[in-house]
Amino acid sequence: MKFEAIAVEKIPLIRKGDDLPYIICERIELQDRDIIVIASTIVAKAEGETFRLEDITPGEEALAIASRTGKDARFIQAVLSRSREVFVEAPFMLVTTLAGHTCVNAGVDESNIEHGFLLYPPKNPDSSASKLGERLESISGKKLSVIITDTNGRAFKIGQTGVAIGIYKIKPIKRWIGEKDLFDKVLEITEEAVADELAGAANLLMGEGAGGIPVAVIRGLDYYCEEEISMSENYRPEDMDVIKKGLRCLQK
Ligand code: GDP
Ligand code: MN
Ligand code: MN
């Protein structure tokens, strides 16, 4: 058993309006059931989610958080403009984004973008993944899956990892419930976070710095699925999320 993870080399610096699927297909011959893993950074660049820090005017809430935390109110405003709920203000902002993903700074990033600029995350990563996937399929003529990734920290552990924030034609979760273990016991709980695991594998090729590898292709695993499934369906329902409940209690 084995699978491959292939870096797509020589992708240029991405600018607003760039045709990412065309750029990818020029550089790698895709095969049926390939999983195209794309860093959110270049999706955001192509979608024009680039802002000058000096052009951002902080609102009342951003100014209040800035005065409590000593952080740049313009950066806080950027984070708030992509957040639906704030759980932690300092030492980092932990928020749920408009798309429902809970992460630090809403994915607003200063790295891998020119000085003085901020990159906001793609507004709707699932719909970005669908658009990219449909165009990749139409250019290549192959059946493909897409995962848009970001780098996120984890609770409880030091270190960040690639995670999936938007998907196309791939099931994010493999349900093991009902399957048997080595000793014939029926598994009752386990659901494997396949999309995140694949994002982590692709991120090994991407890295976080000047590597210039924002796309990797995973080949040899079959998680292709015809139905439309979105990452947003994968976020734990509010009433079942004990961590969020705990964080809300701490804020009171
Ligand atoms: P994120 O995890 O989605 O926030 O993306 P990162 O900023 O960590 O970048 C992931 C990879 O993509 C790194 O290898 C970067 O050097 C690379 N990268 C970021 N932007 C570009 C770009 O515009 N062109 C190319 N070729 N690589 C980029
Ligand atoms: Mn990022
Ligand atoms: Mn990254």
Tab-separated table of C-alpha atoms and ligand atoms in Angstrom:
chain	number	residue	atom	x	y	z
A	1	MET	CA	0.000	0.000	0.000
A	2	LYS	CA	1.308	3.471	-0.808
A	3	PHE	CA	0.334	6.895	-2.009
A	4	GLU	CA	2.220	9.787	-3.595
A	5	ALA	CA	2.302	13.493	-2.720
A	6	ILE	CA	3.671	15.552	-5.613
A	7	ALA	CA	4.728	19.209	-5.319
A	8	VAL	CA	3.619	21.362	-8.259
A	9	GLU	CA	6.785	23.304	-9.051
A	10	LYS	CA	7.380	26.721	-10.620
A	11	ILE	CA	4.070	28.361	-9.795
A	12	PRO	CA	4.586	32.162	-10.107
A	13	LEU	CA	3.657	34.755	-7.501
A	14	ILE	CA	-0.127	34.811	-7.705
A	15	ARG	CA	-2.079	38.014	-8.358
A	16	LYS	CA	-5.729	38.981	-8.351
A	17	GLY	CA	-7.619	37.360	-11.226
A	18	ASP	CA	-5.034	34.653	-11.958
A	19	ASP	CA	-6.476	31.449	-13.388
A	20	LEU	CA	-5.172	28.951	-10.821
A	21	PRO	CA	-6.557	25.799	-12.513
A	22	TYR	CA	-4.905	26.786	-15.797
A	23	ILE	CA	-1.614	27.545	-14.012
A	24	ILE	CA	-1.764	24.142	-12.264
A	25	CYS	CA	-2.696	22.141	-15.383
A	26	GLU	CA	0.185	23.736	-17.318
A	27	ARG	CA	2.588	22.311	-14.736
A	28	ILE	CA	1.312	18.810	-13.983
A	29	GLU	CA	-0.590	16.174	-15.906
A	30	LEU	CA	-3.491	15.285	-13.655
A	31	GLN	CA	-4.973	11.805	-13.402
A	32	ASP	CA	-8.448	10.596	-12.474
A	33	ARG	CA	-9.038	10.718	-8.716
A	34	ASP	CA	-6.085	12.975	-7.987
A	35	ILE	CA	-6.618	15.188	-4.956
A	36	ILE	CA	-5.420	18.734	-5.686
A	37	VAL	CA	-4.405	20.424	-2.445
A	38	ILE	CA	-4.149	24.222	-2.714
A	39	ALA	CA	-2.889	26.636	-0.033
A	40	SER	CA	-5.525	29.213	0.909
A	41	THR	CA	-2.858	31.891	0.528
A	42	ILE	CA	-2.881	31.653	-3.274
A	43	VAL	CA	-6.659	31.240	-3.451
A	44	ALA	CA	-6.992	34.461	-1.451
A	45	LYS	CA	-4.429	36.223	-3.662
A	46	ALA	CA	-6.261	35.133	-6.834
A	47	GLU	CA	-9.557	36.305	-5.321
A	48	GLY	CA	-8.056	39.713	-4.536
A	49	GLU	CA	-8.311	39.379	-0.742
A	50	THR	CA	-5.244	41.595	-0.343
A	51	PHE	CA	-5.493	44.720	1.797
A	52	ARG	CA	-3.115	47.475	2.833
A	53	LEU	CA	-2.874	47.701	6.617
A	54	GLU	CA	-2.793	51.514	6.404
A	55	ASP	CA	-6.131	51.579	4.509
A	56	ILE	CA	-8.021	49.747	7.278
A	57	THR	CA	-10.115	51.933	9.594
A	58	PRO	CA	-10.757	50.248	12.925
A	59	GLY	CA	-14.309	50.328	14.270
A	60	GLU	CA	-15.453	50.647	17.870
A	61	GLU	CA	-15.052	46.968	18.769
A	62	ALA	CA	-11.564	46.785	17.232
A	63	LEU	CA	-10.500	49.900	19.163
A	64	ALA	CA	-11.854	48.422	22.407
A	65	ILE	CA	-9.990	45.139	21.879
A	66	ALA	CA	-6.840	47.076	20.928
A	67	SER	CA	-6.982	49.099	24.128
A	68	ARG	CA	-7.382	45.909	26.193
A	69	THR	CA	-4.637	43.971	24.406
A	70	GLY	CA	-2.193	46.596	23.097
A	71	LYS	CA	-2.428	45.177	19.566
A	72	ASP	CA	-2.733	47.057	16.258
A	73	ALA	CA	-6.395	48.078	15.976
A	74	ARG	CA	-6.242	47.850	12.178
A	75	PHE	CA	-5.162	44.203	12.317
A	76	ILE	CA	-7.919	43.493	14.836
A	77	GLN	CA	-10.405	45.153	12.487
A	78	ALA	CA	-9.219	42.874	9.685
A	79	VAL	CA	-9.786	39.818	11.880
A	80	LEU	CA	-13.205	41.040	13.061
A	81	SER	CA	-14.332	41.683	9.493
A	82	ARG	CA	-13.978	37.957	8.780
A	83	SER	CA	-15.284	36.677	12.159
A	84	ARG	CA	-18.683	35.787	13.510
A	85	GLU	CA	-17.620	35.117	17.121
A	86	VAL	CA	-14.545	35.992	19.188
A	87	PHE	CA	-13.532	33.521	21.907
A	88	VAL	CA	-10.109	34.804	22.921
A	89	GLU	CA	-8.598	38.297	22.412
A	90	ALA	CA	-5.069	37.759	23.715
A	91	PRO	CA	-2.353	36.538	23.431
A	92	PHE	CA	-3.955	35.673	20.071
A	93	MET	CA	-7.422	36.179	18.668
A	94	LEU	CA	-9.316	32.896	18.540
A	95	VAL	CA	-12.428	33.323	16.418
A	96	THR	CA	-14.971	31.509	14.328
A	97	THR	CA	-14.827	32.822	10.766
A	98	LEU	CA	-17.830	33.819	8.676
A	99	ALA	CA	-17.474	30.416	6.977
A	100	GLY	CA	-17.619	28.636	10.365
A	101	HIS	CA	-13.979	27.650	10.758
A	102	THR	CA	-12.529	28.264	14.227
A	103	CYS	CA	-8.900	29.390	14.159
A	104	VAL	CA	-6.407	32.053	15.194
A	105	ASN	CA	-6.818	35.530	13.621
A	106	ALA	CA	-9.562	34.258	11.261
A	107	GLY	CA	-6.730	33.183	8.964
A	108	VAL	CA	-5.753	36.809	8.306
A	109	ASP	CA	-2.075	36.629	7.512
A	110	GLU	CA	0.935	38.868	6.957
A	111	SER	CA	3.269	36.163	5.679
A	112	ASN	CA	4.012	35.343	2.041
A	113	ILE	CA	2.594	38.701	0.953
A	114	GLU	CA	4.378	41.988	0.198
A	115	HIS	CA	5.349	44.254	3.118
A	116	GLY	CA	2.519	46.435	4.446
A	117	PHE	CA	-0.204	44.104	3.136
A	118	LEU	CA	-2.576	41.681	4.809
A	119	LEU	CA	-4.115	38.660	3.179
A	120	TYR	CA	-7.646	37.797	4.229
A	121	PRO	CA	-8.777	34.174	3.911
A	122	PRO	CA	-11.040	33.232	0.988
A	123	LYS	CA	-14.566	34.372	1.987
A	124	ASN	CA	-16.229	31.067	1.162
A	125	PRO	CA	-13.575	28.358	0.875
A	126	ASP	CA	-16.095	25.642	-0.086
A	127	SER	CA	-17.369	27.622	-3.024
A	128	SER	CA	-13.782	28.524	-3.981
A	129	ALA	CA	-12.925	24.797	-3.906
A	130	SER	CA	-15.940	23.979	-6.105
A	131	LYS	CA	-15.097	26.646	-8.667
A	132	LEU	CA	-11.448	25.569	-8.798
A	133	GLY	CA	-12.436	21.892	-8.951
A	134	GLU	CA	-14.934	22.338	-11.774
A	135	ARG	CA	-12.440	24.305	-13.846
A	136	LEU	CA	-9.600	21.845	-13.112
A	137	GLU	CA	-11.894	19.029	-14.268
A	138	SER	CA	-12.918	20.839	-17.399
A	139	ILE	CA	-9.327	21.695	-18.410
A	140	SER	CA	-7.911	18.234	-17.595
A	141	GLY	CA	-10.908	16.091	-18.487
A	142	LYS	CA	-10.288	14.091	-15.277
A	143	LYS	CA	-12.389	13.389	-12.185
A	144	LEU	CA	-10.723	15.301	-9.365
A	145	SER	CA	-11.054	16.319	-5.735
A	146	VAL	CA	-9.851	19.626	-4.288
A	147	ILE	CA	-8.839	20.607	-0.767
A	148	ILE	CA	-8.082	24.222	0.164
A	149	THR	CA	-5.788	24.310	3.172
A	150	ASP	CA	-4.537	26.708	5.782
A	151	THR	CA	-1.952	26.304	8.508
A	152	ASN	CA	-3.503	26.187	11.959
A	153	GLY	CA	-2.315	25.662	15.502
A	154	ARG	CA	-3.842	22.932	17.609
A	155	ALA	CA	-5.282	23.162	21.092
A	156	PHE	CA	-3.116	21.430	23.703
A	157	LYS	CA	-0.069	20.920	21.466
A	158	ILE	CA	2.796	23.064	20.259
A	159	GLY	CA	3.170	23.335	16.476
A	160	GLN	CA	0.960	24.086	13.522
A	161	THR	CA	-0.320	21.784	10.800
A	162	GLY	CA	-2.119	21.976	7.476
A	163	VAL	CA	-5.903	21.719	7.806
A	164	ALA	CA	-8.727	21.640	5.273
A	165	ILE	CA	-10.924	24.756	5.104
A	166	GLY	CA	-12.714	24.116	1.804
A	167	ILE	CA	-13.346	20.948	-0.189
A	168	TYR	CA	-14.720	19.690	-3.514
A	169	LYS	CA	-15.750	16.104	-4.275
A	170	ILE	CA	-14.087	14.532	-1.275
A	171	LYS	CA	-15.613	13.273	1.947
A	172	PRO	CA	-13.833	15.071	4.793
A	173	ILE	CA	-14.571	12.275	7.251
A	174	LYS	CA	-14.149	8.518	6.995
A	175	ARG	CA	-16.634	6.882	9.325
A	176	TRP	CA	-15.266	3.795	11.032
A	177	ILE	CA	-18.420	3.355	13.066
A	178	GLY	CA	-19.791	-0.135	12.553
A	179	GLU	CA	-16.455	-1.503	11.251
A	180	LYS	CA	-14.534	-4.084	13.255
A	181	ASP	CA	-11.176	-3.792	14.980
A	182	LEU	CA	-8.468	-6.478	15.009
A	183	PHE	CA	-10.331	-8.350	17.711
A	184	ASP	CA	-13.777	-8.272	16.121
A	185	LYS	CA	-15.072	-5.488	18.358
A	186	VAL	CA	-17.396	-3.080	16.592
A	187	LEU	CA	-16.073	0.501	16.491
A	188	GLU	CA	-18.580	2.905	17.980
A	189	ILE	CA	-17.108	6.380	17.818
A	190	THR	CA	-14.143	6.741	15.502
A	191	GLU	CA	-14.441	9.129	12.574
A	192	GLU	CA	-11.171	9.810	10.768
A	193	ALA	CA	-10.553	13.410	9.691
A	194	VAL	CA	-9.295	12.454	6.229
A	195	ALA	CA	-9.360	15.936	4.671
A	196	ASP	CA	-7.239	17.328	7.509
A	197	GLU	CA	-4.837	14.395	7.296
A	198	LEU	CA	-4.384	14.979	3.559
A	199	ALA	CA	-3.914	18.708	4.184
A	200	GLY	CA	-1.194	17.834	6.688
A	201	ALA	CA	0.514	15.510	4.198
A	202	ALA	CA	0.453	18.159	1.443
A	203	ASN	CA	1.712	20.786	3.879
A	204	LEU	CA	4.891	18.739	4.315
A	205	LEU	CA	5.729	19.723	0.724
A	206	MET	CA	4.455	23.304	0.992
A	207	GLY	CA	6.165	24.366	4.193
A	208	GLU	CA	5.474	27.820	5.591
A	209	GLY	CA	8.224	30.013	4.203
A	210	ALA	CA	9.816	30.949	0.899
A	211	GLY	CA	9.497	27.453	-0.622
A	212	GLY	CA	7.051	28.680	-3.256
A	213	ILE	CA	5.054	25.432	-3.305
A	214	PRO	CA	1.383	26.346	-2.821
A	215	VAL	CA	-0.053	23.264	-4.583
A	216	ALA	CA	0.480	19.547	-4.085
A	217	VAL	CA	-1.248	16.605	-5.722
A	218	ILE	CA	-2.070	13.487	-3.708
A	219	ARG	CA	-2.249	10.410	-5.911
A	220	GLY	CA	-3.084	6.808	-5.095
A	221	LEU	CA	-5.732	7.242	-2.401
A	222	ASP	CA	-9.384	6.950	-3.261
A	223	TYR	CA	-11.510	9.428	-1.351
A	224	TYR	CA	-13.291	10.726	-4.458
A	225	CYS	CA	-16.996	11.297	-3.975
A	226	GLU	CA	-19.483	12.567	-6.569
A	227	GLU	CA	-21.865	14.271	-4.164
A	228	GLU	CA	-21.427	17.874	-3.171
A	229	ILE	CA	-20.063	17.858	0.375
A	230	SER	CA	-18.785	20.975	2.061
A	231	MET	CA	-16.306	21.530	4.855
A	232	SER	CA	-18.891	23.655	6.631
A	233	GLU	CA	-20.999	20.540	7.305
A	234	ASN	CA	-17.983	19.244	9.189
A	235	TYR	CA	-17.987	21.870	11.929
A	236	ARG	CA	-19.359	20.516	15.197
A	237	PRO	CA	-22.904	21.763	15.913
A	238	GLU	CA	-22.876	24.576	18.518
A	239	ASP	CA	-24.826	22.583	21.137
A	240	MET	CA	-22.292	19.721	20.964
A	241	ASP	CA	-19.144	21.854	21.136
A	242	VAL	CA	-17.982	21.638	24.754
A	243	ILE	CA	-14.774	23.601	24.108
A	244	LYS	CA	-16.656	26.602	22.720
A	245	LYS	CA	-19.106	26.427	25.617
A	246	GLY	CA	-16.170	26.463	28.041
A	247	LEU	CA	-14.555	29.422	26.281
A	248	ARG	CA	-17.825	31.377	26.422
A	249	CYS	CA	-18.017	30.717	30.191
A	250	LEU	CA	-14.474	32.067	30.637
A	251	GLN	CA	-15.415	35.313	28.908
A	252	LYS	CA	-18.200	36.081	31.390
B	1	GDP	P1	-1.265	28.992	3.959
B	1	GDP	O1	-0.861	27.803	4.758
B	1	GDP	O2	-2.441	28.777	3.063
B	1	GDP	O3	-1.401	30.237	4.797
B	1	GDP	O4	-0.048	29.290	2.929
B	1	GDP	P2	1.439	29.710	3.304
B	1	GDP	O5	1.535	31.205	3.351
B	1	GDP	O6	1.918	28.946	4.487
B	1	GDP	O7	2.222	29.229	2.010
B	1	GDP	C1	2.270	27.851	1.647
B	1	GDP	C2	3.262	27.658	0.519
B	1	GDP	O8	2.865	28.422	-0.611
B	1	GDP	C3	4.698	28.112	0.844
B	1	GDP	O9	5.577	27.215	0.176
B	1	GDP	C4	4.779	29.497	0.199
B	1	GDP	O10	6.097	29.855	-0.170
B	1	GDP	C5	3.917	29.276	-1.022
B	1	GDP	N1	3.320	30.488	-1.591
B	1	GDP	C6	2.565	31.443	-0.988
B	1	GDP	N2	2.175	32.359	-1.893
B	1	GDP	C7	2.686	31.977	-3.088
B	1	GDP	C8	2.637	32.500	-4.417
B	1	GDP	O11	2.006	33.526	-4.700
B	1	GDP	N3	3.304	31.792	-5.393
B	1	GDP	C9	4.017	30.644	-5.106
B	1	GDP	N4	4.634	30.007	-6.088
B	1	GDP	N5	4.079	30.142	-3.879
B	1	GDP	C10	3.415	30.785	-2.885
B	2	MN	MN	-2.500	31.046	6.342
B	3	MN	MN	0.976	27.534	5.673
